[in-house]
XYZ file of C-alpha atoms in Angstrom:
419
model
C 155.219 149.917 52.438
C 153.797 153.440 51.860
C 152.955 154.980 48.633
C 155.076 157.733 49.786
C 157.648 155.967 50.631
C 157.309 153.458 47.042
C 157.826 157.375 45.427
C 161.064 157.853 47.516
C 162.574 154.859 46.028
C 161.140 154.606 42.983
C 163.470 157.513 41.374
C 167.006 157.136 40.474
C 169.032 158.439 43.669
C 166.382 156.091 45.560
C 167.285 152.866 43.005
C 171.002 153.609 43.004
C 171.062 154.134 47.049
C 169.084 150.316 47.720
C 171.945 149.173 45.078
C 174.774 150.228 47.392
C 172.709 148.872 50.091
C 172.452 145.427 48.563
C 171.134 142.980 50.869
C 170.153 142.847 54.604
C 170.207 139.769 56.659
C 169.864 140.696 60.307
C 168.297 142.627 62.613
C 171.058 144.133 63.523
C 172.102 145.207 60.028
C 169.144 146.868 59.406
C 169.503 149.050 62.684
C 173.168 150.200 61.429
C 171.864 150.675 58.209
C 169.633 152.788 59.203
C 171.466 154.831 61.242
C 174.493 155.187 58.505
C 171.635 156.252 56.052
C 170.010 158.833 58.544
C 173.575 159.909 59.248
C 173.812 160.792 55.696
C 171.203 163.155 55.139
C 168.701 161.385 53.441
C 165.332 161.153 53.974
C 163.117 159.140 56.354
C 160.694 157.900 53.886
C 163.908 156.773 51.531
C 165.640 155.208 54.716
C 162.655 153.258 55.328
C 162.003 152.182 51.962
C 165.342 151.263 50.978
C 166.447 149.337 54.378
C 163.000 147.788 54.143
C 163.651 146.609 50.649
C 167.372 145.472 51.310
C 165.957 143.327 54.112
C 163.361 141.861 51.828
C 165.871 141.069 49.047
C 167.434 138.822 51.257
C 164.554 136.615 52.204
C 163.124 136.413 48.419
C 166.484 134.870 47.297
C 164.391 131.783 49.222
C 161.885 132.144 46.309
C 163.003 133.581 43.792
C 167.021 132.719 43.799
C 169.219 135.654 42.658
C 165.943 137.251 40.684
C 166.121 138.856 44.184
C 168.449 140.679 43.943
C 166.419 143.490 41.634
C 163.163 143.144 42.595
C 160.648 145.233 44.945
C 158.239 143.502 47.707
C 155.978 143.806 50.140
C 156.055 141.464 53.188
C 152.777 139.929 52.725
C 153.428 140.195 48.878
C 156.635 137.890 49.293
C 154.919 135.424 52.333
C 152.235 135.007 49.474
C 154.087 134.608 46.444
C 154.234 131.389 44.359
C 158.019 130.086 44.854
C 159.931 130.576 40.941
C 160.369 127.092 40.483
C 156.729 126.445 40.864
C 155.416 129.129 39.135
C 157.461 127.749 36.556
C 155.789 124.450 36.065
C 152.703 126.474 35.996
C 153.938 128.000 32.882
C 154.689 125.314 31.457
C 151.786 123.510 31.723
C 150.158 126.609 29.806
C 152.715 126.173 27.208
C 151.789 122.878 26.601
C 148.468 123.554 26.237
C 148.853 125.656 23.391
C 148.251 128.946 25.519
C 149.723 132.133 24.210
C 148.515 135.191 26.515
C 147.955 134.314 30.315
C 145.559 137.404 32.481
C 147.240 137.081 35.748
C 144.520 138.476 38.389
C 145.678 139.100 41.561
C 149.220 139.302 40.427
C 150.641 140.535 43.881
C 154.460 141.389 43.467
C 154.351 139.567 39.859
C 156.300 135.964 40.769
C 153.795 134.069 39.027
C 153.659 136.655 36.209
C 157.374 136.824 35.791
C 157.704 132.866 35.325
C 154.978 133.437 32.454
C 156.983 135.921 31.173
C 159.950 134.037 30.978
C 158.213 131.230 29.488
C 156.974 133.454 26.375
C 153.551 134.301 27.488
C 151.984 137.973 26.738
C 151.188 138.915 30.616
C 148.176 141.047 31.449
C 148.774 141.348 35.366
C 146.051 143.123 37.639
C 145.927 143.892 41.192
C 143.608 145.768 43.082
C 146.166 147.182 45.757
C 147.633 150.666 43.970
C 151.223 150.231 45.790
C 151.152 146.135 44.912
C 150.585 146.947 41.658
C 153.098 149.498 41.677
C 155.662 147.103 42.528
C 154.755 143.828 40.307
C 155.059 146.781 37.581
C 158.768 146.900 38.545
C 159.217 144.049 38.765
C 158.114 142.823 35.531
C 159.760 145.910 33.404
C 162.755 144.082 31.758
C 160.145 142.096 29.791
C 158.299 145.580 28.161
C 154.870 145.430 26.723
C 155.097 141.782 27.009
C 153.810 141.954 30.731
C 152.095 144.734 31.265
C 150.264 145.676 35.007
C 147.262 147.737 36.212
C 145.513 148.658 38.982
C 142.157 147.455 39.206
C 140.008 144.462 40.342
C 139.831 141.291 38.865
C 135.772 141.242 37.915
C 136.615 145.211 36.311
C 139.151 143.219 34.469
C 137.259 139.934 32.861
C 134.330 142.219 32.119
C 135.980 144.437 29.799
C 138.009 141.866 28.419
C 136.277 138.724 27.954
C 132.963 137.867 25.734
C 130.394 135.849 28.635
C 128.935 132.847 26.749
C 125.247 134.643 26.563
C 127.150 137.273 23.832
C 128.994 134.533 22.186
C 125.783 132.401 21.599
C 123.843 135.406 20.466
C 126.098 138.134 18.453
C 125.099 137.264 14.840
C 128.794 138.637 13.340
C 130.403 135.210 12.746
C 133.512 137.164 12.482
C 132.918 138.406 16.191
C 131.932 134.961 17.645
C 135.120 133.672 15.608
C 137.516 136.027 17.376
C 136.104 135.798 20.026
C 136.492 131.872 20.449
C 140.223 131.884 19.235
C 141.222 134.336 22.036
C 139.439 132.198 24.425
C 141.426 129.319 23.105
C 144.290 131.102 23.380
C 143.867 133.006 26.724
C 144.052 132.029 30.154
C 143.543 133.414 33.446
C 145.634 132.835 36.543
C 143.591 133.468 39.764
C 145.054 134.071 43.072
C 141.884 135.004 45.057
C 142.882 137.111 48.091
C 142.625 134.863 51.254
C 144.384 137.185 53.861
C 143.014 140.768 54.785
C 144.035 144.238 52.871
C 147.964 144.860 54.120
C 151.336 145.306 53.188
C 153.027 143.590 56.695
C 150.767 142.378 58.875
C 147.929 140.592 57.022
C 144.950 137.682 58.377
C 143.265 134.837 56.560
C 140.050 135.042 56.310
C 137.342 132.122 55.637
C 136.599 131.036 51.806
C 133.499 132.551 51.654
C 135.037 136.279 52.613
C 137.890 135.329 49.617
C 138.419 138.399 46.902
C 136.976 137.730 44.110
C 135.031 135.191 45.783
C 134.789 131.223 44.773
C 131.659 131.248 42.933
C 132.910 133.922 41.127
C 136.123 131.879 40.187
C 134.562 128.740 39.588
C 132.609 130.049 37.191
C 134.848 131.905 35.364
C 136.777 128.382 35.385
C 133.618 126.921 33.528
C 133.619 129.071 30.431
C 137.809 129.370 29.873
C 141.157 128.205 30.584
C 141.900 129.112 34.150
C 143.982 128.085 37.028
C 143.148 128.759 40.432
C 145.387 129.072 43.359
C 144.223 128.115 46.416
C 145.309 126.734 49.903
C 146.532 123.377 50.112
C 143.981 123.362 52.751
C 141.295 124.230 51.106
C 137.747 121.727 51.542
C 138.065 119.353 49.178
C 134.014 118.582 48.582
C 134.024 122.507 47.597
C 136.404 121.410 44.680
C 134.309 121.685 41.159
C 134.041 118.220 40.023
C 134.850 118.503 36.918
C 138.114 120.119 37.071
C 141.578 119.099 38.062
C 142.758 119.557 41.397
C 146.765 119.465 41.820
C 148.263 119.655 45.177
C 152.049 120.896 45.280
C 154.778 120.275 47.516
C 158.020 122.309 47.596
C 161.196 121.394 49.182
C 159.008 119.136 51.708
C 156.299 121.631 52.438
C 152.612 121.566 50.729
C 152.923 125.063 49.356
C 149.307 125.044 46.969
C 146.527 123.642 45.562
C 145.687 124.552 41.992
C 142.219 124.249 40.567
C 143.081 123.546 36.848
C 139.651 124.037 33.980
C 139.079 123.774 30.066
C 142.389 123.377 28.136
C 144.932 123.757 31.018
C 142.871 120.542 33.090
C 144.618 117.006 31.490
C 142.288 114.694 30.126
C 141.160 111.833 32.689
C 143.270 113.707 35.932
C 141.239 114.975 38.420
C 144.101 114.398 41.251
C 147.302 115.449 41.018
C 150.385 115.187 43.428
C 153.460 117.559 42.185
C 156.434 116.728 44.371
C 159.598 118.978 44.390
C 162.918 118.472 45.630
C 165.582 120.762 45.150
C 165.623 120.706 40.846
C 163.911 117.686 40.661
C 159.928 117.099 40.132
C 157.698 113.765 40.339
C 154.223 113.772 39.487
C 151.242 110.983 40.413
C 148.282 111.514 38.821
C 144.969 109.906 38.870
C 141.150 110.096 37.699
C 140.088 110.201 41.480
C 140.790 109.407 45.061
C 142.705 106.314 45.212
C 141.513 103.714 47.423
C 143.057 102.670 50.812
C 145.879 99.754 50.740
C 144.747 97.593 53.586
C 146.607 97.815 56.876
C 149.263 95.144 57.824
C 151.505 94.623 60.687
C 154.460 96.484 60.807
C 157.707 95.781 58.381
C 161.282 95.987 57.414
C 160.291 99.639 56.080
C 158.052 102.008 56.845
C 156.814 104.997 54.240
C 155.561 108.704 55.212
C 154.096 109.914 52.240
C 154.664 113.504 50.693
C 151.983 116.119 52.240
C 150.955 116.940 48.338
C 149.990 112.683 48.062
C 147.890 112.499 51.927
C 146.008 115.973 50.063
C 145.621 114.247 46.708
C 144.434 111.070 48.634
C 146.551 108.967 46.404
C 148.332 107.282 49.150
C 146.643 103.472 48.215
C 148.303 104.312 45.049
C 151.927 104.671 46.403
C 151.424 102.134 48.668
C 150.748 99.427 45.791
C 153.482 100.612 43.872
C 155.737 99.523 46.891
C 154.064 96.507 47.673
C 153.473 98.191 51.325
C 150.192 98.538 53.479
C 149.085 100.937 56.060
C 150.147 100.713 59.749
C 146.773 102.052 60.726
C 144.082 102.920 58.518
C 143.449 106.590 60.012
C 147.451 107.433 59.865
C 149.510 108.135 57.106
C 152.269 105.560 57.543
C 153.145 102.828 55.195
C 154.858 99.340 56.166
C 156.170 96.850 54.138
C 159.089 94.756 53.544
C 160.309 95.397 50.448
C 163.369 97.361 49.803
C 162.464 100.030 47.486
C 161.586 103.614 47.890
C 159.905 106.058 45.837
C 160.178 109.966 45.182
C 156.650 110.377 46.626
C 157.216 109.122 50.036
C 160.320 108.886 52.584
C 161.254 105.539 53.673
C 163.232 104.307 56.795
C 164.518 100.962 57.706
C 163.030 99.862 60.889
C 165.935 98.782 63.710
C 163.855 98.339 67.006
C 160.254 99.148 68.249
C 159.427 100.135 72.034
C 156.512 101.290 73.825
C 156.034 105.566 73.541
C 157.145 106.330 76.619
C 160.733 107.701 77.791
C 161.575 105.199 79.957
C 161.508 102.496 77.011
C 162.800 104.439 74.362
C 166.010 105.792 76.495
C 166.794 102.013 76.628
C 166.642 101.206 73.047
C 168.349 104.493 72.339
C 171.307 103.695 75.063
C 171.677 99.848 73.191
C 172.066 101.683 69.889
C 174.638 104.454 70.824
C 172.102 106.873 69.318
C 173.443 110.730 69.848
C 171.868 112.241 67.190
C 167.793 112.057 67.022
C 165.126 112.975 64.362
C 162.109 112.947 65.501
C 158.786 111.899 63.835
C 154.713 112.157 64.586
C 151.386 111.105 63.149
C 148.479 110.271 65.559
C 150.203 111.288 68.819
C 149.533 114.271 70.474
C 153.333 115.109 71.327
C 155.389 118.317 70.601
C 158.359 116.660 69.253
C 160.883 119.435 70.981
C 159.554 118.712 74.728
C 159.444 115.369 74.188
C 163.114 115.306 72.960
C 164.392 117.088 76.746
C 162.871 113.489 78.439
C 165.482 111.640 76.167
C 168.790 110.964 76.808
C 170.600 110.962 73.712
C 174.581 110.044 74.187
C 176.899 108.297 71.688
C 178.027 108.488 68.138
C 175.011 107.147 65.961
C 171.915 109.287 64.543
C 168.915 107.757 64.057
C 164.934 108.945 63.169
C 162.276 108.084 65.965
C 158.522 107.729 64.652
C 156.110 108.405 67.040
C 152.257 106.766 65.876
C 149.850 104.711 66.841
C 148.090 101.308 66.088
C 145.133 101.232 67.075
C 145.295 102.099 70.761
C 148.675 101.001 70.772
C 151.391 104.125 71.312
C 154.512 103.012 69.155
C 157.881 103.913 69.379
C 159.750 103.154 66.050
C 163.659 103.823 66.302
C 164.781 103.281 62.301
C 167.019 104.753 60.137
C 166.202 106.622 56.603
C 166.660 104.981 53.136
């Protein structure tokens, strides 16, 4: 989006005409839409803002639920933005830590700054793209000088508004160093370093060392307050500060983050984390470091695939104690064991029938089992699941999962069914 066109809509006719617009789904709703709108008179800049927002409305509701429904984006803003329900925990976690005021840098459209919000937290939200900032603005205007947004960078920001520890140790007013210190214990900053290039729609990531602000930057900031810093759940692990927790997230199945937790807002004797989601639910496994490896044992009754968030945490020895499993191979993340208990940090299956990786011997197995219906399951195997599924012949009334790994040298074929 524009800034001219941002000025179209932000203005009451350009409000009230997305409102009768409501939301767009399809392509080919946003072509009528158009046209019905150009039909009308108005303005090409307002048709393009408004049809653009309508269609964006409808793929936040993904994120942000039926908050949607009256918020602004961009299209990079809402690829980037931190899903409600996790920005929620976030907020939490601040709460608990006795956090009043949170300086959300790098705010984007405002999702992480409206959980805060909503959680009771005084918002100070920055961004250093005008029309971004525009929009979180908007978006975080029901809550009034309670979250407040400007334009500006994220160093501009820190530097007029936090004390570095060379002033603290050296200003001689004790009432100054005493301030001071309270707001720090009171303030934290949430970092979302850009990691994709300058854009509104079509954006690139870029490498960690071309990040804005960049890591060193953050990391040290993260040594002198309360901060938490969003990252990639890909992110290089040895470039994680030691002393801080990391806390890998997983939404709905996907690893959606990695958050670099410091001072207050970092638990005492964590420095993994695993925060699984599923639909309204949450488990958390936590741990003082990588886990260690369960040893590998032939394969079971059951076997395990853990959550994305525990293989990132490298907690998967832990989860595999807890249900007295080992790993199928110790390079892939698969668990076997024959006891029948699950967990929330793993699925589980119940294995009917193994067969060598090929076609031929999996057709067979599938034709003795009636299987119709097929999930299909890698680790280890260089296979693309879809292609591989056209050289099966799936007939019959039964559904059943098919893992796809490897022992060893050993391809494996694993037809089972899921807890």
């Amino acid at each position: 989006m524009e800034m001219s066109e941002l000025t179209a809509l932000l203005t009451p006719d350009g409000l009230r005409l997305l409102d009768e617009v409501g939301t767009i789904s399809t392509t080919s709703e946003v072509a009528q839409t158009v046209s019905r709108l150009r039909a009308a008179g108005h303005f090409p800049d307002l048709v393009s803002a408004v049809v653009g927002q309508a269609h964006l409305r409808a793929k936040g509701v993904a994120k942000f639920g039926a908050f949607a429904e009256r918020m602004l984006f961009t299209r990079s803003g809402l690829e980037q933005a931190t899903r409600l329900g996790v920005a929620a925990r976030h907020a939490g976690r601040m709460r608990r830590a006795g956090i009043e005021s949170v300086a959300d840098l790098g705010c984007g459209i405002g999702g992480d700054s409206l959980a805060f919000a909503g959680a009771g937290l005084s918002v100070r939200a920055v961004d250093a793209d005008e029309v971004t900032a525009a929009i979180a603005a908007y978006n975080l205007a029901p809550f009034g000088e309670d979250a407040t947004v400007q334009h500006g960078t994220a160093k501009d920001f820190v530097g007029a508004n936090f004390a570095d520890e060379h002033e603290l140790r050296t200003n001689s007013g004790d009432s100054y160093e005493e301030t001071a210190l309270l707001r720090w214990k009171r303030t934290a900053v949430w970092l979302d370093p850009a990691r994709r290039t300058a854009g509104h729609s079509e954006t690139r990531r870029v490498a960690a060392s071309d990040y804005s602000p960049s890591l060193g930057w953050a990391f040290d900031l993260a040594e002198r307050m309360p901060v938490g810093i969003k990252l990639g759940p890909a992110h290089d692990r040895d470039a994680l500060p030691a002393d801080a927790e990391a806390q890998w997230v997983s939404a709905d199945g996907s690893v959606v983050e990695l958050v670099v937790w410091s001072g207050a807002l970092a638990r005492e004797g964590v420095r993994r984390s695993a925060l699984v989601m599923r639909g309204d639910e949450s488990h958390e496994l936590t741990a003082g470091a990588d886990s260690e490896d369960a040893e590998t044992r032939e394969l079971g009754a059951f076997v395990h695939e853990p959550d994305g968030a525990v293989i990132r945490a490298r907690l998967i020895g832990d989860v595999a104690r807890s249900l007295d499993a080992g790993m199928l191979d110790p390079k892939i993340a698969y668990l076997t064991g024959d006891a029948a208990v699950t967990s929330p940090f793993v699925q589980s299956f119940r294995v009917r029938e193994v067969a060598a990786a090929n076609p031929k011997s999996i057709n067979q197995i599938l034709k003795a089992h009636g299987v119709g219906t097929l999930e299909i399951k890698k680790r280890g195997m260089d296979v693309d699941p879809a292609a591989f599924r056209k050289k099966l012949t799936l007939r019959g009334t039964e559904s059943a999962t098919l893992i796809l790994t490897r022992v060893g040298d050993k391809r494996m074929a694993i037809l089972a069914d899921r807890v």
